[in-house]
Short mmCIF file of C-alpha atoms in Angstrom, two decimals:
data_model
loop_
_atom_site.label_atom_id
_atom_site.label_comp_id
_atom_site.label_asym_id
_atom_site.label_seq_id
_atom_site.Cartn_x
_atom_site.Cartn_y
_atom_site.Cartn_z
CA MET C 249 44.83 -87.80 -116.98
CA PRO C 250 44.11 -85.29 -119.80
CA ARG C 251 40.56 -84.04 -119.81
CA THR C 252 38.58 -80.88 -120.25
CA PRO C 253 38.16 -79.02 -116.98
CA GLY C 254 34.67 -78.11 -115.91
CA HIS C 255 33.04 -80.86 -117.95
CA ALA C 256 30.10 -82.14 -115.94
CA ALA C 257 29.61 -85.89 -115.90
CA ASN C 258 26.01 -85.85 -117.14
CA GLY C 259 26.32 -82.82 -119.41
CA ALA C 260 24.75 -80.39 -116.92
CA GLU C 261 26.78 -77.74 -115.12
CA PRO C 262 27.16 -78.31 -111.38
CA ASP C 263 25.22 -75.88 -109.24
CA ALA C 264 27.76 -73.43 -107.87
CA GLY C 265 25.79 -72.60 -104.75
CA LYS C 266 25.46 -76.15 -103.43
CA LEU C 267 26.31 -76.88 -99.82
CA VAL C 268 28.14 -80.20 -99.54
CA GLY C 269 28.53 -81.85 -96.15
CA ILE C 270 31.64 -83.96 -95.64
CA LEU C 271 31.69 -86.35 -92.72
CA ALA C 272 34.73 -85.14 -90.73
CA LEU C 273 34.96 -87.56 -87.81
CA GLN C 274 38.27 -88.90 -89.18
CA GLY C 275 39.91 -89.46 -92.55
CA ASP C 276 40.76 -87.47 -95.67
CA PHE C 277 37.82 -85.07 -95.50
CA GLU C 278 40.03 -82.08 -96.34
CA ALA C 279 40.97 -83.57 -99.72
CA HIS C 280 37.25 -83.81 -100.55
CA ALA C 281 36.62 -80.26 -99.31
CA LYS C 282 39.37 -78.96 -101.57
CA MET C 283 37.84 -80.72 -104.57
CA VAL C 284 34.32 -79.49 -103.76
CA ARG C 285 35.62 -75.92 -103.39
CA ALA C 286 37.49 -76.13 -106.70
CA LEU C 287 34.21 -77.09 -108.38
CA GLY C 288 32.58 -73.93 -107.04
CA ALA C 289 30.46 -75.53 -104.33
CA GLN C 290 30.69 -74.93 -100.59
CA PRO C 291 32.03 -77.70 -98.31
CA ARG C 292 30.96 -78.07 -94.68
CA GLU C 293 32.65 -80.41 -92.20
CA VAL C 294 30.10 -82.64 -90.48
CA ARG C 295 30.83 -83.80 -86.93
CA THR C 296 27.43 -83.58 -85.22
CA PRO C 297 23.78 -83.93 -86.34
CA ASN C 298 23.40 -80.11 -86.41
CA ASP C 299 25.97 -79.96 -89.20
CA LEU C 300 23.57 -81.89 -91.49
CA GLU C 301 21.04 -79.05 -91.79
CA ASP C 302 20.36 -77.65 -95.25
CA LEU C 303 22.84 -79.89 -97.07
CA ASP C 304 22.42 -80.34 -100.83
CA ALA C 305 24.79 -83.32 -100.96
CA LEU C 306 26.88 -85.47 -98.64
CA ILE C 307 30.32 -87.07 -98.93
CA ILE C 308 31.57 -89.84 -96.66
CA PRO C 309 35.36 -89.82 -97.11
CA GLY C 310 38.12 -92.37 -96.83
CA GLY C 311 39.57 -93.17 -93.44
CA GLU C 312 39.29 -96.01 -90.98
CA SER C 313 35.81 -97.51 -90.98
CA THR C 314 36.10 -98.69 -87.35
CA VAL C 315 36.87 -95.12 -86.23
CA MET C 316 33.98 -93.70 -88.25
CA THR C 317 31.60 -96.36 -86.92
CA LEU C 318 32.47 -95.47 -83.32
CA GLY C 319 32.23 -91.76 -84.12
CA ILE C 320 28.80 -92.09 -85.73
CA GLU C 321 27.62 -93.98 -82.63
CA ARG C 322 29.17 -91.47 -80.19
CA GLU C 323 27.66 -88.48 -82.00
CA GLY C 324 24.23 -90.03 -82.58
CA LEU C 325 24.67 -89.53 -86.32
CA ALA C 326 23.27 -92.83 -87.64
CA GLU C 327 19.56 -91.91 -87.74
CA PRO C 328 20.09 -88.34 -89.01
CA LEU C 329 22.38 -89.65 -91.77
CA ARG C 330 19.83 -92.32 -92.75
CA ASP C 331 17.06 -89.71 -92.82
CA LEU C 332 19.11 -87.34 -94.97
CA VAL C 333 19.94 -90.00 -97.56
CA SER C 334 16.45 -91.53 -97.49
CA GLN C 335 15.02 -88.11 -98.31
CA GLY C 336 16.95 -88.26 -101.58
CA THR C 337 20.03 -86.15 -100.80
CA PRO C 338 22.80 -87.28 -103.18
CA VAL C 339 25.69 -89.01 -101.43
CA LEU C 340 29.18 -90.08 -102.49
CA GLY C 341 31.10 -92.59 -100.37
CA THR C 342 34.77 -93.33 -101.04
CA CYS C 343 36.55 -96.39 -99.59
CA ALA C 344 35.57 -96.34 -95.88
CA GLY C 345 32.61 -94.25 -97.07
CA MET C 346 31.39 -97.20 -99.13
CA ILE C 347 31.68 -99.45 -96.07
CA MET C 348 29.73 -96.97 -93.91
CA LEU C 349 26.81 -97.06 -96.39
CA ASP C 350 26.60 -100.88 -96.57
CA ARG C 351 24.10 -103.30 -94.96
CA GLU C 352 26.19 -103.85 -91.84
CA HIS C 353 26.72 -100.15 -91.09
CA LEU C 354 24.18 -97.45 -92.06
CA GLY C 355 22.19 -100.01 -94.08
CA LEU C 356 21.55 -97.62 -96.98
CA LEU C 357 23.28 -99.49 -99.80
CA ASP C 358 21.99 -103.01 -100.49
CA VAL C 359 25.49 -104.48 -100.48
CA THR C 360 27.93 -106.25 -98.24
CA THR C 361 31.52 -105.12 -98.51
CA ARG C 362 34.77 -106.92 -97.82
CA ARG C 363 37.21 -104.73 -95.91
CA ASN C 364 40.89 -104.61 -96.92
CA ALA C 365 39.84 -106.95 -99.73
CA PHE C 366 42.98 -106.47 -101.82
CA GLY C 367 45.26 -107.10 -98.82
CA ARG C 368 47.52 -105.08 -96.57
CA GLN C 369 49.15 -101.75 -97.48
CA VAL C 370 51.86 -103.37 -99.66
CA ARG C 371 49.01 -104.42 -102.00
CA SER C 372 47.63 -100.88 -102.31
CA PHE C 373 47.75 -99.73 -105.93
CA GLU C 374 46.89 -97.23 -108.62
CA ALA C 375 45.13 -98.15 -111.86
CA ASP C 376 43.18 -96.62 -114.74
CA LEU C 377 39.58 -97.67 -114.59
CA ASP C 378 36.63 -97.22 -116.97
CA VAL C 379 33.63 -96.11 -114.91
CA ASP C 380 30.15 -96.31 -116.45
CA GLY C 381 28.54 -92.89 -116.67
CA ILE C 382 31.87 -91.06 -116.46
CA PRO C 383 32.75 -89.67 -119.89
CA GLY C 384 36.17 -88.59 -121.08
CA GLY C 385 38.19 -91.79 -120.65
CA PRO C 386 39.17 -93.96 -117.70
CA MET C 387 39.45 -92.54 -114.19
CA HIS C 388 42.80 -92.70 -112.46
CA ALA C 389 41.93 -94.67 -109.33
CA VAL C 390 43.98 -94.89 -106.12
CA PHE C 391 43.16 -97.97 -104.03
CA ILE C 392 44.43 -97.93 -100.43
CA ARG C 393 43.73 -101.01 -98.31
CA ALA C 394 40.55 -100.90 -100.35
CA PRO C 395 37.30 -102.83 -99.94
CA TRP C 396 35.21 -104.35 -102.70
CA VAL C 397 31.54 -105.22 -102.97
CA ALA C 398 31.09 -108.88 -102.01
CA GLU C 399 27.30 -109.22 -102.40
CA ARG C 400 24.70 -106.90 -103.85
CA GLY C 401 20.94 -106.62 -104.30
CA PRO C 402 19.11 -106.01 -107.60
CA ALA C 403 18.86 -102.23 -107.16
CA VAL C 404 22.64 -101.86 -107.20
CA GLN C 405 24.20 -100.89 -110.51
CA VAL C 406 27.87 -101.79 -110.97
CA LEU C 407 29.82 -98.94 -112.59
CA ALA C 408 33.30 -100.48 -112.49
CA SER C 409 35.04 -103.66 -111.38
CA VAL C 410 38.56 -104.88 -110.73
CA GLU C 411 39.03 -108.59 -111.45
CA GLU C 412 35.22 -108.95 -111.43
CA HIS C 413 34.87 -107.44 -108.00
CA PRO C 414 32.66 -104.32 -108.07
CA VAL C 415 34.60 -101.23 -106.96
CA ALA C 416 32.20 -98.51 -108.13
CA ILE C 417 28.43 -98.75 -107.70
CA ARG C 418 25.31 -96.65 -107.81
CA GLN C 419 21.97 -97.18 -106.12
CA GLY C 420 19.50 -94.33 -106.63
CA ASN C 421 21.00 -91.18 -105.14
CA MET C 422 24.04 -93.02 -103.74
CA ILE C 423 27.40 -93.45 -105.46
CA ALA C 424 30.07 -95.50 -103.72
CA VAL C 425 33.60 -96.31 -104.86
CA SER C 426 36.42 -98.36 -103.33
CA PHE C 427 39.06 -95.91 -104.51
CA HIS C 428 40.02 -92.28 -103.83
CA PRO C 429 39.19 -89.82 -106.61
CA GLU C 430 39.97 -87.06 -104.06
CA LEU C 431 43.64 -88.14 -104.05
CA SER C 432 44.18 -88.46 -107.81
CA GLY C 433 42.83 -85.02 -108.73
CA ASP C 434 40.09 -86.56 -110.91
CA ASP C 435 36.98 -84.57 -110.01
CA ARG C 436 34.46 -86.23 -112.35
CA LEU C 437 32.67 -88.24 -109.64
CA HIS C 438 32.37 -85.08 -107.55
CA GLU C 439 30.93 -83.31 -110.59
CA MET C 440 28.46 -86.15 -110.99
CA LEU C 441 27.45 -85.77 -107.35
CA LEU C 442 26.95 -82.01 -107.71
CA ALA C 443 24.89 -82.50 -110.87
CA MET C 444 22.52 -84.97 -109.16
CA ASN C 445 19.28 -83.44 -107.99
CA GLY C 446 18.02 -84.40 -104.58
CA THR C 447 14.38 -85.44 -104.55
CA GLY C 448 13.84 -84.24 -101.00
CA MET O 185 43.35 -101.25 -118.98
CA ASP O 186 43.70 -103.86 -121.78
CA GLU O 187 41.03 -105.05 -124.25
CA ASN O 188 39.72 -107.66 -121.85
CA GLY O 189 39.00 -105.08 -119.20
CA HIS O 190 41.91 -106.16 -117.04
CA THR O 191 43.47 -103.40 -115.07
CA SER O 192 47.22 -103.00 -114.84
CA ARG O 193 48.20 -102.13 -111.30
CA ASP O 194 50.98 -99.95 -110.01
CA GLU O 195 51.72 -101.00 -106.44
CA ALA O 196 53.83 -99.16 -103.86
CA THR O 197 53.78 -95.81 -105.63
CA PHE O 198 54.49 -92.73 -103.55
CA THR O 199 50.82 -91.77 -103.99
CA VAL O 200 49.60 -94.93 -102.26
CA LYS O 201 52.29 -94.68 -99.58
CA ALA O 202 51.46 -91.06 -98.74
CA GLY O 203 47.79 -91.87 -99.35
CA LEU O 204 47.55 -94.23 -96.38
CA ALA O 205 48.69 -91.37 -94.14
CA GLU O 206 45.89 -89.25 -95.67
CA MET O 207 43.44 -91.92 -94.49
CA LEU O 208 44.83 -91.72 -90.94
CA LYS O 209 44.28 -87.95 -90.69
CA GLY O 210 42.21 -86.67 -87.82
CA GLY O 211 43.00 -89.91 -86.04
CA VAL O 212 44.97 -91.24 -83.10
CA ILE O 213 47.74 -93.83 -83.54
CA MET O 214 48.31 -95.72 -80.30
CA ASP O 215 51.36 -97.63 -79.02
CA VAL O 216 50.47 -101.20 -78.00
CA VAL O 217 52.63 -104.03 -76.68
CA THR O 218 50.19 -106.97 -76.79
CA PRO O 219 47.31 -108.18 -79.02
CA GLU O 220 44.94 -107.49 -76.09
CA GLN O 221 46.04 -103.85 -75.94
CA ALA O 222 45.72 -103.62 -79.73
CA LYS O 223 42.11 -104.78 -79.50
CA ILE O 224 41.37 -102.27 -76.73
CA ALA O 225 42.92 -99.52 -78.86
CA GLU O 226 40.89 -100.51 -81.92
CA ASP O 227 37.66 -100.69 -79.93
CA ALA O 228 38.37 -97.24 -78.48
CA GLY O 229 38.76 -95.70 -81.94
CA ALA O 230 42.48 -95.86 -82.78
CA ALA O 231 43.09 -95.13 -86.47
CA ALA O 232 46.15 -97.42 -86.34
CA VAL O 233 48.34 -99.12 -83.76
CA MET O 234 52.10 -99.03 -83.31
CA ALA O 235 53.28 -102.51 -82.32
CA LEU O 236 56.30 -102.47 -80.02
CA GLU O 237 57.78 -104.46 -77.15
CA ARG O 238 58.09 -101.61 -74.67
CA VAL O 239 56.42 -98.21 -74.71
CA PRO O 240 58.87 -95.27 -74.59
CA ALA O 241 58.34 -94.69 -70.84
CA ASP O 242 59.59 -98.24 -70.17
CA ILE O 243 62.46 -97.96 -72.68
CA ARG O 244 63.50 -94.84 -70.77
CA ARG O 245 63.26 -96.61 -67.42
CA ASP O 246 64.95 -99.87 -68.46
CA GLY O 247 67.79 -98.37 -70.50
CA GLY O 248 69.96 -100.57 -72.72
CA VAL O 249 69.65 -100.98 -76.48
CA ALA O 250 66.08 -100.72 -77.78
CA ARG O 251 65.50 -102.69 -80.99
CA MET O 252 62.78 -103.74 -83.44
CA SER O 253 60.10 -105.88 -81.79
CA ASP O 254 59.82 -109.66 -81.95
CA PRO O 255 58.13 -110.57 -85.27
CA GLU O 256 55.85 -113.03 -83.46
CA MET O 257 54.54 -110.23 -81.29
CA ILE O 258 53.93 -108.04 -84.35
CA GLN O 259 52.13 -110.90 -86.11
CA GLY O 260 49.96 -111.48 -83.04
CA ILE O 261 48.88 -107.85 -83.19
CA GLN O 262 48.27 -108.05 -86.95
CA GLU O 263 45.94 -110.97 -86.32
CA ALA O 264 44.10 -109.18 -83.52
CA VAL O 265 43.00 -106.05 -85.39
CA THR O 266 41.82 -104.88 -88.83
CA ILE O 267 43.18 -101.33 -88.58
CA PRO O 268 46.68 -100.57 -89.95
CA VAL O 269 49.58 -101.95 -87.91
CA MET O 270 52.80 -99.95 -87.75
CA ALA O 271 56.12 -101.03 -86.27
CA LYS O 272 59.41 -99.35 -85.44
CA ALA O 273 62.86 -99.87 -86.93
CA ARG O 274 66.05 -98.28 -85.57
CA ILE O 275 67.34 -95.20 -87.40
CA GLY O 276 69.53 -96.45 -90.26
CA HIS O 277 68.74 -100.14 -89.60
CA PHE O 278 67.51 -101.01 -93.06
CA VAL O 279 67.48 -104.74 -92.35
CA GLU O 280 65.01 -104.25 -89.51
CA ALA O 281 62.95 -102.32 -92.07
CA GLN O 282 63.33 -105.23 -94.53
CA VAL O 283 62.07 -107.63 -91.85
CA LEU O 284 59.08 -105.38 -91.13
CA GLU O 285 58.33 -105.22 -94.85
CA ALA O 286 58.51 -109.03 -95.05
CA LEU O 287 55.93 -109.11 -92.23
CA GLU O 288 53.76 -106.77 -94.32
CA VAL O 289 53.31 -104.18 -91.61
CA ASP O 290 51.30 -101.27 -93.02
CA TYR O 291 53.77 -98.53 -92.03
CA ILE O 292 57.37 -98.56 -90.75
CA ASP O 293 58.40 -95.92 -88.21
CA GLU O 294 62.13 -95.14 -88.45
CA SER O 295 62.20 -94.07 -84.84
CA GLU O 296 64.49 -92.19 -82.49
CA VAL O 297 62.72 -94.00 -79.63
CA LEU O 298 64.85 -97.03 -80.52
CA THR O 299 68.64 -96.89 -80.28
CA PRO O 300 70.10 -95.60 -83.59
CA ALA O 301 71.98 -98.19 -85.69
CA ASP O 302 73.83 -95.74 -87.95
CA GLU O 303 75.48 -92.52 -86.82
CA ALA O 304 75.51 -90.90 -90.27
CA ASN O 305 72.73 -92.29 -92.47
CA HIS O 306 69.02 -92.78 -92.25
CA ILE O 307 67.31 -95.62 -94.13
CA ASP O 308 66.90 -95.15 -97.90
CA LYS O 309 63.13 -95.26 -97.75
CA TRP O 310 62.67 -95.21 -101.54
CA ALA O 311 63.92 -98.82 -101.51
CA PHE O 312 60.81 -100.01 -99.67
CA ASN O 313 57.30 -100.88 -100.82
CA VAL O 314 55.93 -100.34 -97.32
CA PRO O 315 55.65 -96.62 -96.51
CA VAL O 316 57.90 -95.13 -93.83
CA VAL O 317 57.14 -92.38 -91.29
CA CYS O 318 59.99 -90.41 -89.70
CA GLY O 319 60.31 -87.95 -86.86
CA ALA O 320 61.46 -84.34 -87.20
CA THR O 321 62.20 -81.46 -84.85
CA ASN O 322 62.31 -78.78 -87.56
CA LEU O 323 61.52 -78.25 -91.24
CA GLY O 324 65.01 -79.07 -92.54
CA GLU O 325 64.96 -82.43 -90.80
CA ALA O 326 61.46 -83.16 -92.15
CA LEU O 327 62.55 -82.31 -95.70
CA ARG O 328 65.69 -84.45 -95.50
CA ARG O 329 63.51 -87.39 -94.44
CA ILE O 330 61.01 -86.72 -97.26
CA GLY O 331 63.96 -86.48 -99.67
CA GLU O 332 64.98 -89.96 -98.45
CA GLY O 333 61.48 -91.23 -99.24
CA ALA O 334 59.47 -90.76 -96.03
CA ALA O 335 55.74 -90.74 -96.88
CA MET O 336 54.65 -89.21 -93.57
CA ILE O 337 56.27 -86.99 -90.93
CA ARG O 338 55.65 -86.76 -87.22
CA SER O 339 57.07 -84.06 -85.01
CA LYS O 340 59.25 -85.83 -82.43
CA GLY O 341 58.44 -84.25 -79.10
CA GLU O 342 60.11 -86.10 -76.22
CA ALA O 343 58.69 -89.62 -76.11
CA GLY O 344 57.90 -91.33 -72.82
CA THR O 345 57.76 -88.17 -70.71
CA GLY O 346 54.11 -87.13 -70.78
CA ASP O 347 55.49 -83.59 -71.14
CA ILE O 348 53.97 -81.80 -74.16
CA VAL O 349 56.49 -78.96 -74.28
CA ASN O 350 58.86 -80.46 -76.85
CA ALA O 351 56.01 -81.52 -79.13
CA VAL O 352 54.76 -77.94 -79.10
CA THR O 353 58.26 -76.57 -79.76
CA HIS O 354 58.88 -78.91 -82.71
CA LEU O 355 55.45 -78.44 -84.25
CA ARG O 356 55.59 -74.65 -83.95
CA LYS O 357 59.09 -74.67 -85.43
CA ILE O 358 58.05 -76.74 -88.46
CA ARG O 359 54.91 -74.68 -89.04
CA SER O 360 56.59 -71.30 -88.67
CA GLU O 361 59.42 -72.31 -91.00
CA ILE O 362 56.80 -73.34 -93.58
CA ARG O 363 55.05 -69.96 -93.22
CA ARG O 364 58.35 -68.15 -93.59
CA LEU O 365 59.16 -69.91 -96.88
CA ALA O 366 55.94 -68.54 -98.37
CA THR O 367 57.32 -65.00 -97.99
CA LEU O 368 60.58 -65.60 -99.90
CA ASP O 369 61.41 -64.96 -103.56
CA ASP O 370 63.18 -67.48 -105.81
CA ALA O 371 66.69 -66.33 -104.96
CA GLU O 372 65.94 -66.40 -101.26
CA LEU O 373 64.41 -69.88 -101.56
CA ALA O 374 67.72 -71.20 -102.91
CA THR O 375 69.48 -69.78 -99.86
CA ALA O 376 66.75 -71.13 -97.59
CA ALA O 377 67.28 -74.62 -99.07
CA LYS O 378 71.00 -74.32 -98.33
CA ASN O 379 70.36 -73.16 -94.76
CA LEU O 380 67.73 -75.84 -94.18
CA GLN O 381 70.09 -78.42 -95.73
CA SER O 382 67.11 -79.57 -97.74
CA PRO O 383 66.36 -80.39 -101.38
CA LEU O 384 65.54 -77.18 -103.30
CA HIS O 385 62.62 -78.71 -105.20
CA LEU O 386 60.91 -79.54 -101.89
CA VAL O 387 61.59 -76.07 -100.51
CA ARG O 388 60.02 -74.52 -103.63
CA GLN O 389 57.02 -76.83 -103.42
CA ILE O 390 56.40 -75.93 -99.77
CA ALA O 391 56.73 -72.20 -100.48
CA GLN O 392 53.99 -72.61 -103.07
CA ASP O 393 51.65 -74.98 -101.19
CA GLY O 394 52.13 -73.62 -97.67
CA ARG O 395 52.30 -77.16 -96.31
CA LEU O 396 54.47 -80.26 -96.29
CA PRO O 397 54.03 -82.55 -99.30
CA VAL O 398 53.13 -85.37 -96.89
CA VAL O 399 50.87 -85.66 -93.85
CA LEU O 400 52.22 -84.17 -90.60
CA PHE O 401 51.30 -85.85 -87.30
CA CYS O 402 52.48 -84.94 -83.81
CA ALA O 403 54.14 -87.35 -81.37
CA GLY O 404 56.02 -87.40 -78.10
CA GLY O 405 54.48 -86.31 -74.80
CA ILE O 406 50.73 -86.37 -75.45
CA ALA O 407 49.04 -87.51 -72.22
CA THR O 408 45.61 -85.84 -72.12
CA PRO O 409 42.69 -84.98 -74.45
CA ALA O 410 43.66 -81.30 -74.12
CA ASP O 411 47.24 -82.13 -75.21
CA ALA O 412 45.85 -83.78 -78.35
CA ALA O 413 43.58 -80.82 -79.11
CA LEU O 414 46.44 -78.39 -78.47
CA VAL O 415 48.70 -79.92 -81.10
CA MET O 416 45.76 -80.24 -83.53
CA GLN O 417 45.05 -76.51 -83.13
CA LEU O 418 48.75 -75.88 -83.75
CA GLY O 419 48.45 -77.61 -87.11
CA ALA O 420 49.07 -81.32 -86.54
CA GLU O 421 46.90 -83.48 -88.80
CA GLY O 422 46.64 -86.31 -86.29
CA VAL O 423 48.43 -87.62 -83.20
CA PHE O 424 50.59 -90.49 -82.02
CA VAL O 425 50.07 -91.41 -78.37
CA GLY O 426 52.77 -93.66 -76.99
CA SER O 427 52.97 -94.23 -73.27
CA GLY O 428 50.10 -91.80 -72.63
CA ILE O 429 47.33 -94.39 -72.93
CA PHE O 430 48.47 -97.75 -71.57
CA LYS O 431 50.57 -96.15 -68.81
CA SER O 432 47.52 -94.27 -67.49
CA GLU O 433 45.07 -95.44 -64.84
CA ASP O 434 42.14 -96.18 -67.20
CA PRO O 435 43.56 -96.80 -70.71
CA GLU O 436 40.27 -97.61 -72.44
CA ARG O 437 38.51 -94.49 -71.22
CA ARG O 438 41.52 -92.24 -71.83
CA ALA O 439 41.91 -93.67 -75.35
CA ARG O 440 38.28 -92.87 -76.19
CA ALA O 441 38.62 -89.39 -74.71
CA ILE O 442 41.75 -88.59 -76.74
CA VAL O 443 40.02 -89.82 -79.92
CA GLU O 444 37.01 -87.59 -79.17
CA ALA O 445 39.17 -84.55 -78.42
CA THR O 446 41.15 -85.10 -81.63
CA THR O 447 37.93 -85.04 -83.70
CA HIS O 448 36.46 -82.05 -81.83
CA TYR O 449 39.76 -80.23 -81.31
CA GLN O 450 38.19 -76.86 -82.11
CA ASP O 451 35.32 -77.27 -79.63
CA PRO O 452 36.37 -76.50 -76.02
CA ALA O 453 33.06 -77.74 -74.59
CA ARG O 454 33.61 -81.14 -76.18
CA ILE O 455 37.24 -81.27 -75.02
CA ALA O 456 36.05 -80.43 -71.51
CA ALA O 457 33.41 -83.17 -71.62
CA ALA O 458 35.97 -85.68 -72.88
CA SER O 459 38.52 -84.73 -70.19
CA GLY O 460 36.40 -85.45 -67.12
CA GLY O 461 36.85 -88.44 -64.80
CA LEU O 462 39.66 -90.15 -66.65
CA GLY O 463 41.71 -91.05 -63.56
CA GLN O 464 45.44 -90.46 -63.33
CA PRO O 465 47.48 -89.79 -66.49
CA MET O 466 50.80 -91.56 -67.01
CA VAL O 467 53.57 -90.90 -64.51
CA SER O 468 55.30 -87.97 -66.16
CA LEU O 469 58.80 -86.51 -66.35
CA GLU O 470 59.57 -82.86 -66.86
CA SER O 471 61.74 -83.02 -69.98
CA SER O 472 63.82 -79.92 -69.05
CA LYS O 473 65.04 -81.85 -65.97
CA LEU O 474 66.37 -84.74 -68.07
CA GLU O 475 70.10 -85.07 -68.72
CA ALA O 476 71.24 -84.51 -72.32
CA GLU O 477 71.95 -88.23 -72.80
CA GLN O 478 68.39 -89.08 -71.71
CA LEU O 479 66.83 -87.04 -74.53
CA LEU O 480 65.54 -88.97 -77.55
CA ALA O 481 64.65 -86.12 -79.94
CA PRO O 482 68.27 -85.20 -80.80
CA ARG O 483 68.75 -88.69 -82.27
CA GLY O 484 68.67 -88.37 -86.06
CA TRP O 485 69.79 -85.26 -87.92
#
């Protein structure tokens, strides 16, 4: 995907000093950390509530949503995560991260998601996808046993769809996508996250 | 994308095959032999299950030819859980792999735990849309498997023993050979590729990246939370636990404890907390006391 490096999604430069928490209970948190580091911000793996202190942004990565759900319960992370996001801290959820934010899990996004919506692994795919608010051409999106948004409330803005199923959404300070920008090397959603200002 | 906003899809690319392994990282993949066990594993936090008829400890005990599992059993497990379901094919038995692909398992394990079907050739894994994971005891073996299309590697260890020593040996070997490549110049890398009997382009890539081009898990002999944390500290990106869970006294509790120790592998206090009161581990065999023909890791090349 040809594009200009360092081009921030909303025209502003990402803040180099930002501390970005990445939920590291299970999944591809290292791929996100690498991308955050390459953008000049500082990643921090989050496994316990103490790891949430002083974060400027949060990423919930891909992985298995059942494992993350059990981990969040075991670590007592649900309330601290809800507080952090409710205070306005920008958050990006990818794949399982989108599921964790939905009504049935952390209850932060006003959506229900359908897990493994495209089918088993043999149906996993790559595609180019126009995402509203992301300049510079379509994103290269990697979908792995991906979910989609099945139902959504009025506050949810759809940024991209596949066959009319929303796969990228925004609601206030939360961005959630069904695919894995951290695996395709396309850092524009991460730039968008870093350029968002928390209200808390 | 065309003018109507329809997206053209590329399925079964190497990126999506290797990508599923990325999603399993930091997780525990558990051997299960029934849908009930699969459900217990999922509820305890397994990142995936490996569906098979007999766990390695029983294969070892029963002897005879170990083959791909009954498709009905695999389908029963697929219906019981939502996490990825893996299944094993014999080394070189590409028709077993075709059957597993027809069943739409999420990952095929070309496994030395089953009796090899070909004495010279592994499966051509590029021919499959379902990703394939293979075992390795050293870097050359790992790179030959990746060259054949494997989208994930697991160190072999010695399955069904509950003895971690071979897993440690294989993992250390792979990791130290990777570190060594990073110190070589271009001429030496060509020689290293020859000595490793591995594709040169992969050897060059590893020298540059300092890691395998696919996810590396550890398997074979993990029986306790501390075993899981040990191999994670040695550089595994996740663990397979075969007989170690459902051959132990309290599988559900042990499964949860191994999941917890895998997440908190760098935190001894958490590993200690997870390790308490789990009951007896699996009945174990010291692998150095096994006869050469009882060893599984030398299968494959």
